[in-house]
Every structure is written in C-alpha cells, then in structure tokens.
XYZ file of C-alpha atoms in Angstrom:
640
model
C -12.223 12.572 -35.513
C -13.452 10.266 -32.751
C -15.118 12.127 -29.897
C -15.046 9.889 -26.853
C -18.442 9.806 -25.209
C -16.730 9.750 -21.840
C -13.244 11.247 -22.023
C -12.379 9.904 -18.601
C -13.401 6.350 -19.443
C -10.005 4.726 -19.184
C -9.079 1.842 -17.018
C -8.202 2.120 -13.403
C -4.621 3.178 -12.735
C -4.939 1.861 -9.196
C -3.041 4.704 -7.563
C -0.250 2.280 -6.668
C 2.285 4.989 -6.075
C -0.093 7.029 -3.922
C -1.164 4.030 -1.865
C 2.430 3.174 -1.081
C 2.537 6.085 1.346
C 0.330 4.350 3.879
C 2.212 1.061 3.430
C -0.840 -0.888 2.349
C 0.874 -2.535 -0.585
C 4.584 -2.204 0.015
C 6.897 -0.482 2.456
C 8.863 1.545 -0.087
C 7.999 3.365 -3.267
C 11.426 2.765 -4.719
C 15.023 3.181 -3.692
C 16.974 4.819 -6.494
C 19.665 7.414 -6.803
C 18.928 10.699 -8.484
C 21.085 9.680 -11.433
C 19.099 6.485 -11.947
C 15.741 8.259 -11.945
C 16.906 10.892 -14.413
C 17.412 8.365 -17.234
C 14.446 8.416 -19.615
C 13.384 4.833 -20.411
C 13.976 3.781 -23.999
C 10.289 2.875 -24.184
C 9.347 6.531 -23.596
C 11.978 7.738 -26.053
C 10.397 5.550 -28.730
C 7.075 7.334 -28.558
C 5.677 9.294 -31.459
C 5.573 12.935 -30.346
C 4.461 14.443 -33.663
C 1.124 15.639 -32.305
C 2.748 18.655 -30.646
C 0.491 18.484 -27.604
C 0.861 20.824 -24.607
C 2.905 19.799 -21.574
C 1.313 18.555 -18.371
C 1.014 21.551 -16.015
C 2.292 21.718 -12.445
C -0.657 22.996 -10.390
C -0.126 25.846 -7.941
C 0.781 24.473 -4.517
C -2.002 26.316 -2.682
C -4.583 25.183 -5.234
C -3.697 21.504 -4.682
C -3.484 21.742 -0.888
C -6.818 23.573 -0.559
C -8.458 20.887 -2.697
C -6.736 18.158 -0.717
C -8.183 19.470 2.551
C -11.704 19.312 1.132
C -11.213 15.686 0.052
C -9.676 14.721 3.409
C -12.448 16.254 5.521
C -14.982 13.374 5.232
C -12.390 11.019 6.760
C -11.460 13.156 9.797
C -12.964 14.308 13.065
C -13.129 18.073 13.656
C -10.045 17.864 15.854
C -8.127 15.814 13.293
C -9.141 18.163 10.504
C -7.861 21.152 12.463
C -4.550 19.357 12.997
C -4.259 18.449 9.293
C -5.076 22.027 8.313
C -2.291 23.335 10.544
C 0.154 20.816 9.083
C -0.758 21.861 5.534
C -0.286 25.503 6.460
C 3.216 24.728 7.733
C 4.039 22.662 4.628
C 2.946 25.434 2.264
C 4.825 28.246 4.023
C 6.847 30.185 1.452
C 10.044 29.255 3.279
C 8.981 25.663 3.969
C 9.795 22.351 2.354
C 6.670 22.463 0.202
C 7.855 25.579 -1.605
C 11.257 23.976 -2.250
C 9.693 20.820 -3.681
C 7.263 22.834 -5.773
C 10.135 24.798 -7.304
C 11.861 21.515 -8.175
C 8.743 20.277 -9.993
C 8.348 23.534 -11.908
C 11.962 23.316 -13.103
C 11.515 19.641 -14.034
C 8.426 20.530 -16.065
C 10.454 23.055 -18.074
C 13.045 20.478 -19.090
C 10.810 17.475 -19.873
C 7.835 16.878 -22.150
C 5.899 15.464 -19.219
C 7.277 15.909 -15.710
C 5.330 12.909 -14.416
C 5.459 10.255 -17.145
C 8.780 8.590 -16.306
C 8.122 8.675 -12.561
C 4.650 7.259 -13.106
C 5.752 4.395 -15.341
C 8.282 3.356 -12.707
C 6.403 3.936 -9.479
C 2.974 2.705 -10.567
C 4.164 -0.254 -12.626
C 7.753 -1.266 -13.241
C 8.780 -1.004 -9.576
C 5.560 -2.672 -8.401
C 6.503 -6.120 -7.089
C 3.110 -7.700 -6.482
C 1.846 -10.136 -9.159
C 0.388 -8.376 -12.172
C -2.655 -10.670 -12.140
C -5.589 -9.196 -10.197
C -3.448 -6.403 -8.697
C -2.523 -4.648 -11.932
C -3.650 -6.383 -15.125
C -7.349 -5.929 -15.961
C -9.511 -8.287 -17.968
C -11.894 -7.197 -20.710
C -14.775 -9.631 -21.165
C -16.223 -9.856 -24.679
C -19.774 -10.982 -25.495
C -19.981 -14.696 -24.702
C -19.894 -17.005 -27.732
C -21.518 -20.378 -28.358
C -18.974 -22.592 -30.096
C -20.707 -25.771 -31.244
C -17.475 -27.335 -32.503
C -13.737 -26.893 -32.101
C -13.615 -25.750 -35.717
C -16.002 -22.881 -34.913
C -13.723 -21.750 -32.107
C -10.703 -21.764 -34.382
C -12.579 -19.812 -37.078
C -13.416 -17.201 -34.413
C -9.745 -17.174 -33.348
C -8.482 -16.713 -36.894
C -10.895 -13.865 -37.515
C -9.904 -12.211 -34.247
C -6.190 -12.378 -35.093
C -6.736 -10.926 -38.557
C -9.009 -8.174 -37.209
C -6.297 -7.113 -34.764
C -3.765 -7.066 -37.589
C -6.070 -4.972 -39.760
C -6.339 -2.453 -36.950
C -2.593 -2.490 -36.381
C -2.039 -1.649 -40.045
C -4.396 1.301 -39.617
C -2.423 2.406 -36.544
C 0.916 2.032 -38.330
C -0.320 4.134 -41.252
C -1.864 6.805 -38.965
C -5.318 6.061 -40.358
C -7.207 5.761 -37.077
C -9.195 8.849 -36.084
C -7.759 11.066 -33.373
C -9.571 10.795 -30.045
C -10.958 14.139 -28.944
C -11.938 15.637 -25.599
C -14.211 18.436 -26.711
C -12.018 20.475 -29.044
C -8.781 19.059 -27.649
C -6.991 16.216 -29.482
C -5.727 13.440 -27.222
C -2.333 11.728 -27.197
C -2.604 8.697 -29.504
C 0.674 7.005 -28.600
C -0.990 4.379 -26.401
C -2.623 2.904 -29.505
C 0.838 2.321 -30.960
C 2.095 0.659 -27.779
C -0.577 -1.923 -26.961
C 0.392 -4.190 -29.872
C 3.991 -5.388 -29.840
C 5.038 -4.448 -26.291
C 6.140 -6.810 -23.515
C 7.145 -6.363 -19.901
C 10.490 -7.965 -19.040
C 10.989 -9.104 -15.420
C 13.889 -7.701 -13.424
C 15.241 -8.402 -9.971
C 14.278 -4.965 -8.614
C 12.688 -3.130 -11.522
C 11.056 -4.437 -14.689
C 11.402 -2.856 -18.115
C 9.328 -2.614 -21.286
C 10.427 -3.708 -24.716
C 8.609 -2.636 -27.870
C 8.579 -4.550 -31.168
C 6.299 -2.592 -33.528
C 7.671 -4.233 -36.686
C 7.218 -7.815 -35.489
C 5.327 -10.080 -37.902
C 4.250 -12.976 -35.723
C 1.936 -13.868 -32.873
C 2.272 -16.620 -30.292
C -0.589 -19.076 -29.833
C -0.874 -21.124 -26.641
C -2.733 -24.377 -26.117
C -2.343 -26.825 -23.230
C 0.613 -24.710 -22.021
C 2.470 -25.131 -25.344
C 3.775 -22.060 -27.193
C 3.737 -21.749 -31.001
C 5.067 -18.958 -33.167
C 2.720 -18.196 -36.070
C 3.948 -16.078 -38.998
C 1.201 -13.737 -40.213
C 2.721 -12.470 -43.451
C 3.389 -14.298 -46.686
C 6.364 -14.228 -49.010
C 5.144 -10.976 -50.598
C 4.718 -9.315 -47.180
C 0.920 -9.518 -47.421
C -1.266 -10.620 -44.523
C -2.186 -14.287 -44.876
C -5.790 -15.296 -45.493
C -8.312 -16.573 -42.983
C -8.078 -20.027 -44.534
C -4.277 -20.092 -44.260
C -4.347 -18.965 -40.628
C -7.065 -21.490 -39.822
C -4.834 -24.284 -41.115
C -2.079 -23.100 -38.752
C -4.454 -23.205 -35.783
C -5.663 -26.712 -36.605
C -2.038 -27.800 -36.872
C -1.314 -26.324 -33.421
C -4.236 -28.205 -31.876
C -2.984 -31.488 -33.337
C 0.525 -30.892 -32.005
C -0.546 -30.010 -28.468
C -2.986 -32.711 -27.385
C -0.892 -33.534 -24.312
C -0.453 -30.898 -21.604
C 3.017 -29.364 -21.280
C 4.677 -28.101 -18.070
C 3.084 -24.732 -17.203
C 6.033 -22.433 -17.860
C 3.625 -19.538 -18.327
C 2.435 -19.780 -14.735
C 5.756 -18.280 -13.650
C 4.566 -14.941 -15.088
C 1.654 -14.909 -12.615
C 3.892 -14.882 -9.540
C 5.257 -11.888 -7.649
C 7.673 -9.862 -9.725
C 10.541 -10.753 -7.384
C 9.869 -14.492 -7.707
C 9.372 -14.260 -11.452
C 12.475 -12.081 -11.872
C 14.631 -14.709 -10.139
C 13.011 -17.595 -12.026
C 13.462 -15.744 -15.317
C 17.184 -15.442 -14.731
C 17.335 -19.190 -14.157
C 15.091 -19.926 -17.137
C 17.151 -18.045 -19.724
C 20.442 -19.646 -18.685
C 19.391 -22.362 -21.096
C 19.933 -20.980 -24.652
C 16.864 -22.742 -26.038
C 14.705 -21.331 -23.269
C 16.118 -17.848 -23.868
C 15.346 -18.093 -27.581
C 11.761 -19.231 -26.899
C 11.184 -16.470 -24.324
C 12.508 -13.908 -26.792
C 10.085 -15.020 -29.488
C 7.201 -14.657 -27.026
C 8.389 -11.203 -25.990
C 8.821 -10.110 -29.620
C 5.374 -11.287 -30.680
C 2.671 -8.746 -31.473
C 0.266 -10.376 -29.016
C -0.698 -13.756 -27.560
C -3.700 -15.946 -28.280
C -4.559 -18.405 -25.494
C -6.786 -21.299 -26.557
C -8.198 -22.432 -23.212
C -10.094 -25.393 -21.891
C -13.503 -24.920 -20.193
C -13.805 -23.241 -16.789
C -15.450 -24.987 -13.854
C -18.192 -22.778 -12.368
C -18.486 -21.975 -8.690
C -21.862 -22.478 -6.933
C -24.573 -20.036 -8.096
C -22.173 -18.295 -10.481
C -23.482 -16.551 -13.615
C -21.607 -16.918 -16.906
C -20.343 -13.326 -16.929
C -18.668 -13.934 -13.584
C -17.149 -17.206 -14.811
C -15.830 -15.268 -17.816
C -14.356 -12.610 -15.523
C -12.455 -15.254 -13.532
C -11.320 -16.966 -16.710
C -9.815 -13.761 -18.089
C -8.364 -12.444 -14.823
C -6.516 -15.547 -13.625
C -7.653 -18.580 -15.619
C -8.981 -20.354 -12.548
C -5.476 -20.954 -11.207
C -3.058 -23.804 -11.839
C -5.705 -26.535 -11.946
C -7.539 -24.942 -14.860
C -6.153 -22.429 -17.367
C -3.765 -20.386 -15.226
C -0.672 -21.891 -16.863
C -1.829 -21.232 -20.432
C -0.664 -17.613 -20.219
C 2.265 -15.219 -20.503
C 1.071 -12.330 -18.330
C 3.976 -10.049 -19.289
C 2.612 -9.600 -22.805
C 0.654 -6.354 -23.142
C -2.320 -8.076 -24.757
C -3.223 -11.740 -24.651
C -6.524 -12.726 -26.191
C -8.211 -15.621 -24.409
C -10.621 -17.870 -26.291
C -12.221 -20.553 -24.160
C -13.604 -23.809 -25.449
C -16.843 -22.948 -23.616
C -17.298 -19.601 -25.414
C -15.768 -17.389 -22.711
C -13.686 -14.895 -24.676
C -11.892 -11.605 -24.179
C -8.459 -10.396 -23.179
C -6.098 -9.753 -20.307
C -3.731 -6.833 -20.638
C -0.566 -5.799 -18.845
C -1.245 -2.238 -17.800
C 2.167 -0.553 -18.064
C 1.986 0.860 -21.622
C -1.654 1.913 -21.838
C -4.955 2.780 -20.231
C -8.096 0.820 -20.991
C -9.796 3.015 -23.564
C -7.455 2.282 -26.493
C -7.863 -1.413 -25.668
C -11.649 -0.969 -25.611
C -11.691 0.854 -28.962
C -9.605 -1.912 -30.548
C -11.954 -4.495 -29.008
C -15.018 -2.882 -30.574
C -13.268 -2.975 -33.953
C -12.443 -6.665 -33.456
C -16.004 -7.519 -32.445
C -17.542 -5.754 -35.458
C -15.025 -7.314 -37.828
C -15.744 -10.834 -36.553
C -19.485 -10.242 -36.680
C -19.289 -9.028 -40.285
C -16.931 -11.868 -41.272
C -14.864 -9.181 -43.001
C -11.911 -11.503 -43.686
C -13.952 -14.350 -45.115
C -13.240 -15.254 -48.716
C -10.019 -13.286 -49.066
C -7.604 -15.150 -51.341
C -4.548 -17.011 -50.130
C -1.137 -15.371 -50.520
C 2.209 -17.067 -51.296
C 3.073 -18.653 -47.953
C 5.105 -21.695 -46.961
C 5.412 -21.341 -43.174
C 4.266 -23.754 -40.485
C 3.740 -23.079 -36.760
C 7.026 -23.165 -34.860
C 6.930 -24.832 -31.473
C 8.772 -22.767 -28.848
C 10.266 -25.379 -26.512
C 11.271 -24.944 -22.876
C 13.584 -27.209 -20.911
C 12.579 -27.592 -17.278
C 15.336 -28.332 -14.766
C 14.927 -28.836 -11.024
C 15.189 -25.110 -10.238
C 12.486 -24.193 -12.731
C 10.270 -27.030 -11.528
C 10.521 -25.684 -7.964
C 9.637 -22.190 -9.203
C 6.617 -23.613 -11.072
C 5.384 -25.323 -7.900
C 5.745 -22.072 -5.918
C 4.009 -20.038 -8.627
C 1.200 -22.632 -8.876
C 0.556 -22.454 -5.138
C 0.604 -18.659 -5.214
C -1.674 -18.275 -8.218
C -4.192 -20.644 -6.619
C -4.185 -18.495 -3.482
C -4.666 -15.399 -5.645
C -7.522 -16.963 -7.601
C -9.258 -18.401 -4.532
C -8.814 -15.103 -2.695
C -10.693 -12.986 -5.226
C -14.406 -12.540 -4.661
C -15.874 -11.558 -8.043
C -19.385 -10.744 -9.206
C -20.146 -9.511 -12.718
C -23.478 -7.711 -12.877
C -25.702 -6.965 -15.834
C -27.879 -4.122 -14.532
C -30.831 -3.794 -16.909
C -33.299 -1.551 -15.037
C -32.036 1.472 -16.979
C -28.925 2.811 -18.695
C -27.336 6.095 -19.586
C -30.318 7.200 -21.706
C -32.416 7.678 -18.570
C -29.614 9.495 -16.754
C -29.099 11.851 -19.689
C -32.852 12.502 -19.793
C -32.464 13.956 -16.299
C -29.692 16.247 -17.630
C -27.114 14.476 -15.476
C -23.698 13.046 -16.268
C -23.944 9.226 -16.503
C -20.444 8.762 -15.111
C -21.021 11.101 -12.162
C -24.401 9.458 -11.497
C -22.794 6.004 -11.304
C -19.936 7.290 -9.157
C -22.351 8.764 -6.628
C -24.315 5.491 -6.676
C -21.090 3.681 -5.749
C -20.530 6.140 -2.902
C -24.084 5.599 -1.683
C -23.737 1.807 -1.930
C -20.530 1.822 0.126
C -22.024 4.063 2.801
C -25.209 2.013 3.151
C -23.097 -1.140 3.667
C -20.337 0.248 5.898
C -21.879 3.403 7.446
C -18.618 5.272 6.979
C -17.122 7.337 4.135
C -15.087 5.305 1.664
C -12.086 6.900 -0.024
C -12.835 6.442 -3.692
C -10.565 6.356 -6.761
C -11.698 6.981 -10.306
C -9.210 7.434 -13.119
C -9.373 10.513 -15.339
C -7.498 10.577 -18.636
C -4.920 13.357 -19.002
C -4.244 12.497 -22.637
C -4.787 16.085 -23.785
C -1.142 16.486 -22.725
C 1.923 14.891 -24.301
C 2.503 11.410 -22.811
C -0.544 11.945 -20.570
C -1.806 9.012 -18.532
C -4.233 9.578 -15.656
C -5.169 11.676 -12.667
C -7.290 10.555 -9.727
C -10.858 11.738 -9.360
C -11.512 11.664 -5.606
C -15.189 10.722 -5.736
C -15.703 10.691 -1.976
C -16.666 14.247 -1.093
C -18.527 16.251 1.510
C -21.441 16.333 -0.947
C -21.413 12.584 -1.690
C -21.544 11.706 2.008
C -24.273 14.272 2.609
C -26.269 12.654 -0.183
C -25.837 9.150 1.252
C -26.952 10.339 4.698
C -29.913 12.162 3.191
C -31.026 9.058 1.289
C -30.922 6.965 4.464
C -32.890 9.551 6.470
C -36.589 8.702 6.388
C -37.512 12.235 7.464
C -36.143 13.725 4.238
C -38.467 14.350 1.299
C -37.844 13.197 -2.240
C -37.157 16.816 -3.158
C -34.472 17.027 -0.439
C -32.922 13.827 -1.749
C -32.888 15.019 -5.365
C -31.320 18.316 -4.308
C -28.577 16.438 -2.429
C -28.087 14.112 -5.417
C -27.652 16.961 -7.874
C -25.158 18.707 -5.568
C -23.121 15.522 -5.258
C -23.153 14.959 -9.028
C -22.219 18.573 -9.730
C -19.313 18.324 -7.290
C -18.052 15.138 -8.907
C -18.379 16.565 -12.405
C -16.426 19.686 -11.403
C -13.585 17.587 -9.934
C -13.594 15.406 -13.052
C -13.060 18.371 -15.367
C -10.252 19.669 -13.171
C -8.594 16.235 -13.043
C -8.734 15.763 -16.828
C -7.032 19.133 -17.164
C -4.225 18.039 -14.836
C -5.426 19.827 -11.716
C -6.281 16.985 -9.373
C -4.637 16.271 -6.038
C -2.898 12.919 -6.212
C -0.394 13.223 -9.057
C 0.857 16.580 -7.759
C 1.263 15.200 -4.232
C 3.066 12.179 -5.666
C 5.390 14.460 -7.586
C 6.211 16.459 -4.454
C 6.999 13.257 -2.578
C 9.232 11.920 -5.345
C 10.957 15.301 -5.571
C 11.782 15.011 -1.874
C 13.243 11.553 -2.470
C 15.353 12.713 -5.401
C 16.649 15.685 -3.395
C 17.508 13.471 -0.438
C 14.997 15.253 1.784
C 13.019 13.630 4.568
C 9.537 12.630 3.403
C 7.281 15.494 4.595
C 5.025 14.827 7.563
C 1.841 15.365 5.559
C 2.314 11.941 3.944
C 1.960 10.182 7.298
C -0.851 12.419 8.543
C -4.288 10.771 8.976
C -5.777 13.200 6.436
C -3.519 11.910 3.701
C -3.337 8.260 4.775
C -7.115 7.793 5.042
C -8.042 9.779 1.933
C -5.463 7.827 -0.105
C -6.560 4.428 1.253
C -8.846 3.862 -1.720
C -11.476 1.441 -0.482
C -13.423 1.891 -3.709
C -11.304 1.683 -6.865
C -13.226 2.350 -10.044
C -13.079 3.117 -13.727
C -15.443 3.512 -16.623
C -14.288 1.588 -19.697
C -16.816 2.031 -22.456
C -17.357 -0.475 -25.227
C -20.187 -0.436 -27.734
C -20.427 -4.212 -27.593
C -21.866 -6.019 -24.573
C -18.518 -6.158 -22.785
C -17.001 -4.989 -19.535
C -13.719 -4.848 -17.689
C -12.832 -6.185 -14.249
C -9.831 -6.089 -11.911
C -8.914 -6.521 -8.265
C -9.262 -4.084 -5.348
C -6.521 -1.654 -4.502
C -6.492 -2.311 -0.756
C -7.251 -5.385 1.401
C -10.516 -3.967 2.796
C -11.694 -2.469 -0.470
C -13.700 -3.073 -3.614
C -12.957 -2.714 -7.303
C -15.695 -1.771 -9.717
C -15.327 -1.231 -13.445
C -18.398 -0.403 -15.482
C -19.639 0.045 -19.028
C -22.750 2.250 -19.230
C -24.773 1.523 -22.367
C -28.014 3.184 -23.524
C -30.403 0.762 -21.807
C -28.202 -1.152 -19.344
C -24.926 -1.062 -17.413
C -22.338 -3.827 -17.038
C -20.346 -3.958 -13.796
C -17.350 -6.034 -12.753
C -17.238 -5.973 -8.927
C -14.566 -7.586 -6.779
C -13.348 -7.831 -3.189
C -10.895 -10.031 -1.318
C -12.294 -13.084 0.480
C -9.725 -12.732 3.276
C -11.243 -9.548 4.643
C -14.295 -10.054 6.869
C -15.814 -6.651 6.099
C -16.139 -6.930 2.332
C -18.292 -9.017 0.005
C -18.752 -8.556 -3.731
C -22.321 -9.874 -3.557
C -23.305 -7.583 -0.679
C -21.803 -4.609 -2.468
C -23.585 -5.646 -5.676
C -26.917 -5.790 -3.823
C -26.309 -2.378 -2.268
C -25.360 -0.930 -5.659
C -28.497 -2.274 -7.359
C -30.655 -0.837 -4.569
C -28.812 2.484 -4.709
C -29.199 2.850 -8.471
C -32.899 2.024 -8.252
C -33.391 4.423 -5.317
C -31.770 7.229 -7.296
C -33.890 6.442 -10.345
C -37.064 6.406 -8.273
C -36.545 9.740 -6.499
C -35.838 11.418 -9.828
C -38.868 9.818 -11.483
C -41.170 10.661 -8.561
C -39.963 14.245 -8.297
C -40.340 14.730 -12.031
C -43.869 13.294 -11.920
C -44.874 15.584 -9.036
C -43.911 18.633 -11.129
C -46.112 17.594 -14.047
C-alpha cells in the first residue's frame, strides 16, 4: 500500500468551470440540451470500477452556503457582505430555487456512480476552447541532465521509454500499490488512463480516446513523426539496444526540419478543431494522425532552448516543457493532445507535458519517480535482444494551402502565448518540510499561508486562492477546491505587516491560519468543499432550463471565484517540480514540491497585466517563508 505523504498533492484543476461564471475565460460554460449532457462518455464507461469505492456525496445546501459566506467575506465590504448574506438566505429558502436544484443533485447522485464526473470532464476540459498549452496542460520538470554527446541523450531516451513501459505493465497487471489517504483506498483509474489516451479536437466539444492495448510510441524530431514498435515477434518488450538503434535511425532520417504540423495542436481548440477537419480530408494525413492518437505516449527529441536574460536553468526548462519556446524553437515538435509527451532536450532539459483531461498530477508524478529511479539504476541495461524485425515508420503529412495558413496562424498565436508568460522557477533552499514538521505544522498548509502572505504584501488586498484537493477516495473522484484565502489568512498577513505586533502575536495568528486551512483541506478531500457543489447547482439549473440564480453574479461569488492565486502541490521524490499558467489575467500560478530540506516552486504570471510579476511574487514569497521561519524559531528559542 502506498500512503501518499500529501493526499491533496495533485495538480491544479484550474477551476475552469467555476471561473466561467464571472466571464473571465469565456462567456458560456456550455450550451447543450439535457439529452446531450445525460450521455455518459465512452471514456468514463471504460474505467475500471472494481474497487467498489463509495459515491461522491452531495453536501447539505445549508452547509455549503454557510461555508461559502465565510470564504466570500474577505472580498466584501460590510454592506456588500450583508447583501450577499440576504441573497443566500433567499436562495436557500425551502421553497426557493436552491432547494429545487439541490433535490435534482440528490436524485442524480442516486442514479450515477459520481454525480459530478461527467459534468466535470466536459465543463473543465472538453468544452474549454482556450489552447491547452499554459492554460490547461502542466509541465513536469525532471532533474536537469548533462548530455555530453547525442548518443548519451538517445541512451537516456531509450531507458525512459522502457521504464514507462515497465510501469505500464505493472499497471496492466494490477501490480502497483493502491494509493491510500489514511485508511481509505483511493481510486486508481487515473493510472490506467495516463498512458494510451489522446484528446481529439472537435468543433464545439473535444473527446477522449483510449488505447490501452497499443504497442507503439511516436517519436518526434525536427517536427517529423515516427512510429516505433516496442514489442518483438514473441510479444516481449524489445531491449535497450534494439530501441537505441531505432532512435539513431530516426535521427538520421530527420536531419532536415519538416513543416510544423504539431504546432496546430497548440492553438485554440476552435482553430485546431477546424484545421483538424481539413487535415484529415487527406487519407494519408488521417492515417498518420490516427497512429499518433493511438500511441501510448510521445517522445519529443528537442533542440536546445535559447535563454532569456538573467534566466536560471530551471526556468528555461519550465519554458521548454510548457510551450517549447514557441514556433522559432521547439514549439512545433509537439502533439499537445497526447496525454503524456516526454520532452528530452539536446541541452539536458528533460521532463514532460501532459494533457490534463484524464488525470490529476499525482499519478503522473508517481510514474515520473519510477522512471527517474529506473534510469538512474540503468535497470534495462544488458537485457538480451528479442526476435524483432521492425524499423521506425515515418508518419507523413501532406500540407496544402489551407493547412499552411492554419500553421501560420497557430505559429503566431503560440509565439504570443509563449512571449506572454512570465515564468520563474525557484529552488528555495533555506529550509524544507522537515523544519515545518518540527513545529508540528502541516507543510502544505504552511506553504499555502505563505502564498497568501506573499500576495497580500505585494498587492495589499486579499487574493482569492485556489488549491486542488484530491477526492479520489470516491469512485471516479477528481478534485475539490481548497479556498485558501480566509478570514484567518488575511488576519495573519496583516499581523505580520504590523510592527506593533509581537512575535508571539504573529505565531498565534500563523497557527490559526494554518489550522483553518487544514480544516478546510480535510473537508474538501471528503467532498465537502464549496466550489464543486455550487458548480453542480448551476449546471442543474442549466439542465432544467432554469434561469441561472442571482448568486452566481453576486460580488461575493464573482470575487471569491476569481482565483488570483492558483496553486497545487505535486510531490516528487526526485528534484523535480511542476509549472503551469495562471487561471485569470491578473493572477499567479504556483506549483510546488516540498522536499525534506528544500522546496521547488514554479511561479508564473502574464506579462500583459501591469499588476503582476513572477519575479516580484517570487521575492515576496521568499521573504514570507523566511519571516514565518524566523518568528517560529525566535518564539521557540524564547521558551527555552
């Protein structure tokens, strides 16, 4: 049994569906008939449900609304709060619309294994029409390598591919340990879905296709695609030496750069959906696209990345894995619809980019730790060859005028996306989770309150704050939002910035803020947060043809759901970290990996907004963490 050190350490779910209410990202959640939304996607039907986990609960309406008011209060004046309170009272009246929508959810929960899962897959992902890069797909940066030769890089690549396949065989044979949250087993289906799944673009809604029995990967180099068979004539995995020969062959066949077909996958889903329809009109193109979609995963062999001024290597790696530096660097050597694409740069920048629809970050992180250890131990070295007579198959694409125009549009757009992301990847080495635990505090809650403090010291206003909590103790569970901005977190920030307060006052405020966050975290992991229930009530209104209730346009909801700080803990044992883009134009994203003696952070903002800066937020975060360490250390010393 694997007991996750931090059961809520999954990647950020972004709260796309929630944020749609205040029209930050898009004007409409989706526009479907009730009949259309009642069809369970084939992807969900394919899941393994043998664990017999409990169903996701529907919280009591009053419980959710009371909690919502507490989370909205920091963002409202006294007059506004009174108005929001009155509106909530009206909504929750036993004869009001809230009661009707709540009844609908309760009935839905009785007839489905998870009342939210289908809605969530659609509203948070498959209906989302922004580009997946930056806005949805995270990057996981692995420890940076030092490839002295091209051969060394290809050896690393071969070992990575075989390590992934070894883990997949463990998954397929149900030999991986079950993740646990305390005594509760967690849903393991996401492990089965990260390898072999692909997102397929649509004109209004995308879909997912799952190929668990596929036996090939696709390797990209200089924008060329190659299908590589991984199993020999006797259905055994090929050896490291045999795979290495395939990779050398690919490099020899792809010296010249091909048209960047893959860059189309980086564009908005509407643009890509239209281009895809044009692309597959050509039978050869359709066949090549299908082989990419059916592959287990992608391996992108990239050229070096050009650094920006004063940029550390971790930050260069973050840009490389998030967007490839745009069309002028490695941005075309991708197929962003594939759930996992491993990226192996000539300059030693390695890791992965993953399409978020099928899975949270923790299964991806667990697989990554397995890969890293396997490569380090050279576990595949020396294994004998198997009967095998395959060669890499080039997957050709024919580019007509329409596709060329789409490539030019996508290239312009990906460059704007890449140039518009302000990224800073921080290795914080003053202390790690060992110190925090020595103070009998939750490392995750400590870091979350540090992020709150950092935002307040920069902006002097409360920042609505998203952290994802795993709800995998339930069948098909995904996430719930931890609303980290609280009355207690703002009180702590104000106390820290008040020179008249003693260290004891500051420590008291810190512990209250951490306790409040920890309490909300436990409730969220058990399915009793605010945001998923409110989303369900809104979607119920849409399915029933009801007017969207007024609470969703009230300042209390709009401001508390405008997540200016979007965060997640994704824990890896290796020296890695995840990064992604902000949820809102005037916000920050921050993913972190707390290790015993240090913490890795991936911090981002958008360059277009004058109020945000990744470097300024990084500086404030470093100062906040050190301030919190110092008041604890000083208070502890004074008691000795």
